[in-house]
PDB file of C-alpha atoms in Angstrom:
ATOM      1  CA  UNK N   8      51.730  -2.013  22.776  1.00 86.00           C
ATOM      2  CA  UNK N   9      51.862  -4.792  20.160  1.00 91.00           C
ATOM      3  CA  UNK N  10      49.881  -4.317  16.954  1.00 92.00           C
ATOM      4  CA  UNK N  11      47.825  -7.480  17.482  1.00 92.00           C
ATOM      5  CA  UNK N  12      46.402  -6.074  20.745  1.00 94.00           C
ATOM      6  CA  UNK N  13      45.063  -3.085  18.796  1.00 94.00           C
ATOM      7  CA  UNK N  14      43.717  -5.484  16.193  1.00 94.00           C
ATOM      8  CA  UNK N  15      41.951  -7.476  18.909  1.00 96.00           C
ATOM      9  CA  UNK N  16      40.491  -4.243  20.339  1.00 95.00           C
ATOM     10  CA  UNK N  17      39.253  -3.294  16.854  1.00 95.00           C
ATOM     11  CA  UNK N  18      37.564  -6.683  16.529  1.00 95.00           C
ATOM     12  CA  UNK N  19      35.836  -6.352  19.898  1.00 96.00           C
ATOM     13  CA  UNK N  20      34.666  -2.828  19.036  1.00 95.00           C
ATOM     14  CA  UNK N  21      33.448  -4.064  15.649  1.00 94.00           C
ATOM     15  CA  UNK N  22      31.350  -6.760  17.332  1.00 95.00           C
ATOM     16  CA  UNK N  23      29.948  -4.149  19.737  1.00 94.00           C
ATOM     17  CA  UNK N  24      29.006  -1.988  16.740  1.00 92.00           C
ATOM     18  CA  UNK N  25      27.267  -4.954  15.135  1.00 93.00           C
ATOM     19  CA  UNK N  26      24.986  -5.284  18.147  1.00 93.00           C
ATOM     20  CA  UNK N  27      24.373  -1.582  18.847  1.00 91.00           C
ATOM     21  CA  UNK N  28      24.351  -0.001  15.344  1.00 87.00           C
ATOM     22  CA  UNK N  29      25.229   3.411  16.810  1.00 87.00           C
ATOM     23  CA  UNK N  30      28.235   4.020  14.531  1.00 90.00           C
ATOM     24  CA  UNK N  31      30.276   4.961  17.609  1.00 93.00           C
ATOM     25  CA  UNK N  32      31.911   1.595  18.206  1.00 94.00           C
ATOM     26  CA  UNK N  33      32.535   1.140  14.500  1.00 94.00           C
ATOM     27  CA  UNK N  34      34.422   4.417  14.279  1.00 94.00           C
ATOM     28  CA  UNK N  35      36.389   3.533  17.411  1.00 95.00           C
ATOM     29  CA  UNK N  36      37.220   0.190  15.790  1.00 96.00           C
ATOM     30  CA  UNK N  37      38.577   2.102  12.807  1.00 95.00           C
ATOM     31  CA  UNK N  38      40.654   4.239  15.143  1.00 95.00           C
ATOM     32  CA  UNK N  39      42.023   1.077  16.776  1.00 96.00           C
ATOM     33  CA  UNK N  40      43.005  -0.152  13.308  1.00 95.00           C
ATOM     34  CA  UNK N  41      44.910   3.085  12.739  1.00 96.00           C
ATOM     35  CA  UNK N  42      46.694   2.520  16.058  1.00 96.00           C
ATOM     36  CA  UNK N  43      47.474  -1.058  14.976  1.00 95.00           C
ATOM     37  CA  UNK N  44      49.100   0.225  11.787  1.00 95.00           C
ATOM     38  CA  UNK N  45      51.155   2.755  13.782  1.00 95.00           C
ATOM     39  CA  UNK N  46      52.212  -0.017  16.179  1.00 95.00           C
ATOM     40  CA  UNK N  47      53.014  -2.316  13.260  1.00 93.00           C
ATOM     41  CA  UNK N  48      55.389   0.255  11.826  1.00 94.00           C
ATOM     42  CA  UNK N  49      57.243   0.183  15.135  1.00 92.00           C
ATOM     43  CA  UNK N  50      56.335   3.581  16.566  1.00 93.00           C
ATOM     44  CA  UNK N  51      56.051   3.900  20.373  1.00 93.00           C
ATOM     45  CA  UNK N  52      53.005   3.730  22.638  1.00 93.00           C
ATOM     46  CA  UNK N  53      52.604   7.500  22.951  1.00 95.00           C
ATOM     47  CA  UNK N  54      52.283   7.915  19.182  1.00 94.00           C
ATOM     48  CA  UNK N  55      49.910   4.958  19.047  1.00 94.00           C
ATOM     49  CA  UNK N  56      47.646   6.640  21.604  1.00 95.00           C
ATOM     50  CA  UNK N  57      47.855   9.943  19.741  1.00 96.00           C
ATOM     51  CA  UNK N  58      46.946   8.190  16.476  1.00 95.00           C
ATOM     52  CA  UNK N  59      44.036   6.469  18.241  1.00 95.00           C
ATOM     53  CA  UNK N  60      42.802   9.777  19.667  1.00 95.00           C
ATOM     54  CA  UNK N  61      43.106  11.697  16.404  1.00 96.00           C
ATOM     55  CA  UNK N  62      41.388   8.975  14.373  1.00 96.00           C
ATOM     56  CA  UNK N  63      38.609   8.589  16.950  1.00 95.00           C
ATOM     57  CA  UNK N  64      38.015  12.347  17.142  1.00 95.00           C
ATOM     58  CA  UNK N  65      37.984  12.682  13.365  1.00 94.00           C
ATOM     59  CA  UNK N  66      35.522   9.838  13.030  1.00 93.00           C
ATOM     60  CA  UNK N  67      33.187  10.966  15.787  1.00 93.00           C
ATOM     61  CA  UNK N  68      33.292  14.679  14.957  1.00 94.00           C
ATOM     62  CA  UNK N  69      33.445  14.581  11.160  1.00 93.00           C
ATOM     63  CA  UNK N  70      32.217  11.244   9.803  1.00 91.00           C
ATOM     64  CA  UNK N  71      29.418  10.347  12.235  1.00 90.00           C
ATOM     65  CA  UNK N  72      27.299  13.532  11.829  1.00 90.00           C
ATOM     66  CA  UNK N  73      27.436  13.241   8.037  1.00 89.00           C
ATOM     67  CA  UNK N  74      26.514   9.539   8.139  1.00 86.00           C
ATOM     68  CA  UNK N  75      23.599  10.184  10.510  1.00 85.00           C
ATOM     69  CA  UNK N  76      22.324  13.004   8.310  1.00 84.00           C
ATOM     70  CA  UNK N  77      22.454  10.726   5.280  1.00 81.00           C
ATOM     71  CA  UNK N  78      20.604   7.975   7.152  1.00 77.00           C
ATOM     72  CA  UNK N  79      17.737  10.361   7.968  1.00 77.00           C
ATOM     73  CA  UNK N  80      17.161  11.208   4.313  1.00 67.00           C
ATOM     74  CA  UNK N  81      13.849   9.646   3.295  1.00 68.00           C
ATOM     75  CA  UNK N  82      13.868   6.987   0.632  1.00 67.00           C
ATOM     76  CA  UNK N  83      12.298   7.870  -2.664  1.00 68.00           C
ATOM     77  CA  UNK N  84       9.011   6.198  -3.429  1.00 68.00           C
ATOM     78  CA  UNK N  85       8.697   4.347  -6.698  1.00 69.00           C
ATOM     79  CA  UNK N  86       5.931   2.958  -8.833  1.00 77.00           C
ATOM     80  CA  UNK N  87       2.365   3.392  -7.701  1.00 79.00           C
ATOM     81  CA  UNK N  88       3.512   4.339  -4.177  1.00 79.00           C
ATOM     82  CA  UNK N  89       4.891   7.573  -5.656  1.00 83.00           C
ATOM     83  CA  UNK N  90       1.320   8.618  -6.512  1.00 87.00           C
ATOM     84  CA  UNK N  91       0.196   8.730  -2.881  1.00 90.00           C
ATOM     85  CA  UNK N  92      -0.314  12.337  -1.831  1.00 89.00           C
ATOM     86  CA  UNK N  93      -0.472  13.607  -5.421  1.00 91.00           C
ATOM     87  CA  UNK N  94      -3.282  15.746  -6.830  1.00 93.00           C
ATOM     88  CA  UNK N  95      -5.549  14.359  -9.539  1.00 95.00           C
ATOM     89  CA  UNK N  96      -8.546  15.481 -11.579  1.00 95.00           C
ATOM     90  CA  UNK N  97     -11.786  13.506 -11.728  1.00 95.00           C
ATOM     91  CA  UNK N  98     -12.546  12.402 -15.297  1.00 96.00           C
ATOM     92  CA  UNK N  99     -15.593  10.270 -14.482  1.00 95.00           C
ATOM     93  CA  UNK N 100     -17.712  10.619 -11.325  1.00 95.00           C
ATOM     94  CA  UNK N 101     -16.040   8.899  -8.358  1.00 95.00           C
ATOM     95  CA  UNK N 102     -18.142   6.978  -5.856  1.00 94.00           C
ATOM     96  CA  UNK N 103     -17.417   4.373  -3.208  1.00 91.00           C
ATOM     97  CA  UNK N 104     -17.242   1.653  -5.865  1.00 92.00           C
ATOM     98  CA  UNK N 105     -15.987   3.197  -9.123  1.00 92.00           C
ATOM     99  CA  UNK N 106     -14.700   6.254 -10.957  1.00 95.00           C
ATOM    100  CA  UNK N 107     -11.875   7.544 -13.132  1.00 96.00           C
ATOM    101  CA  UNK N 108      -9.186  10.118 -12.401  1.00 96.00           C
ATOM    102  CA  UNK N 109      -6.254  11.600 -14.324  1.00 95.00           C
ATOM    103  CA  UNK N 110      -2.991  11.764 -12.424  1.00 92.00           C
ATOM    104  CA  UNK N 111       0.377  12.660 -13.933  1.00 85.00           C
ATOM    105  CA  UNK N 112      -1.092  12.332 -17.414  1.00 89.00           C
ATOM    106  CA  UNK N 113      -2.412   8.806 -16.806  1.00 91.00           C
ATOM    107  CA  UNK N 114      -5.964   7.651 -16.237  1.00 93.00           C
ATOM    108  CA  UNK N 115      -6.548   5.525 -13.150  1.00 94.00           C
ATOM    109  CA  UNK N 116      -9.614   3.769 -11.842  1.00 95.00           C
ATOM    110  CA  UNK N 117     -10.596   5.315  -8.546  1.00 96.00           C
ATOM    111  CA  UNK N 118     -12.933   5.065  -5.609  1.00 95.00           C
ATOM    112  CA  UNK N 119     -13.773   7.524  -2.842  1.00 94.00           C
ATOM    113  CA  UNK N 120     -12.158   7.113   0.559  1.00 92.00           C
ATOM    114  CA  UNK N 121     -15.385   8.221   2.246  1.00 89.00           C
ATOM    115  CA  UNK N 122     -18.084   5.838   1.025  1.00 89.00           C
ATOM    116  CA  UNK N 123     -20.799   8.491   1.404  1.00 91.00           C
ATOM    117  CA  UNK N 124     -19.145  10.904  -1.044  1.00 90.00           C
ATOM    118  CA  UNK N 125     -19.866  11.312  -4.742  1.00 93.00           C
ATOM    119  CA  UNK N 126     -17.117  13.371  -6.354  1.00 93.00           C
ATOM    120  CA  UNK N 127     -18.185  15.155  -9.577  1.00 94.00           C
ATOM    121  CA  UNK N 128     -16.277  15.385 -12.864  1.00 94.00           C
ATOM    122  CA  UNK N 129     -13.646  18.141 -12.852  1.00 93.00           C
ATOM    123  CA  UNK N 130     -13.121  18.127  -9.083  1.00 93.00           C
ATOM    124  CA  UNK N 131      -9.585  18.000  -7.736  1.00 94.00           C
ATOM    125  CA  UNK N 132      -8.779  15.111  -5.422  1.00 95.00           C
ATOM    126  CA  UNK N 133      -5.801  13.852  -3.429  1.00 94.00           C
ATOM    127  CA  UNK N 134      -4.658  10.262  -3.788  1.00 94.00           C
ATOM    128  CA  UNK N 135      -4.751   8.833  -0.282  1.00 94.00           C
ATOM    129  CA  UNK N 136      -3.664   5.265  -1.096  1.00 93.00           C
ATOM    130  CA  UNK N 137      -3.326   2.777  -3.915  1.00 91.00           C
ATOM    131  CA  UNK N 138      -5.126  -0.575  -3.773  1.00 92.00           C
ATOM    132  CA  UNK N 139      -3.985  -2.709  -6.681  1.00 89.00           C
ATOM    133  CA  UNK N 140      -4.810  -0.668  -9.792  1.00 89.00           C
ATOM    134  CA  UNK N 141      -7.320   1.581  -8.011  1.00 93.00           C
ATOM    135  CA  UNK N 142      -6.548   4.945  -6.456  1.00 94.00           C
ATOM    136  CA  UNK N 143      -8.416   5.750  -3.265  1.00 95.00           C
ATOM    137  CA  UNK N 144      -9.109   9.499  -3.354  1.00 95.00           C
ATOM    138  CA  UNK N 145     -10.545  12.305  -1.252  1.00 93.00           C
ATOM    139  CA  UNK N 146     -11.716  15.697  -2.553  1.00 93.00           C
ATOM    140  CA  UNK N 147      -9.296  18.577  -1.958  1.00 86.00           C
ATOM    141  CA  UNK N 148     -11.884  21.116  -0.815  1.00 79.00           C
ATOM    142  CA  UNK N 149     -12.961  18.892   2.103  1.00 65.00           C
ATOM    143  CA  UNK N 150      -9.455  18.434   3.453  1.00 55.00           C
ATOM    144  CA  UNK N 151      -8.749  20.253   6.723  1.00 54.00           C
TER     145      UNK N 151
END
């Protein structure tokens, strides 16, 4: 089979990958490129099909699982978002409107998540969210 037919097949598979984002069609497009190179060198159809099969199997059995595992890895949180879920100590009584906590060596203004709570000095709290420069906290001993 001529090399440009394999190249055309790779292009069609690449477009299919663009629309599906499954990584299957993309790896098959790569295998078709390998077959195009084999055809371009002048090797026969049987070897082209073998090259296509080997490249496709290697991609689907070796590359795809690793790529999917890497895609599932959670992104690291940065800045104030990294404080969500962290433990802090109350430095100044925390109410629904004001307070002060110490988290990771820094003092942050804080307010209670539950507006009916008053959290005393020295209590341990969890940072539930960050609103601007204020940490919204909940006491650890009340968590389920």
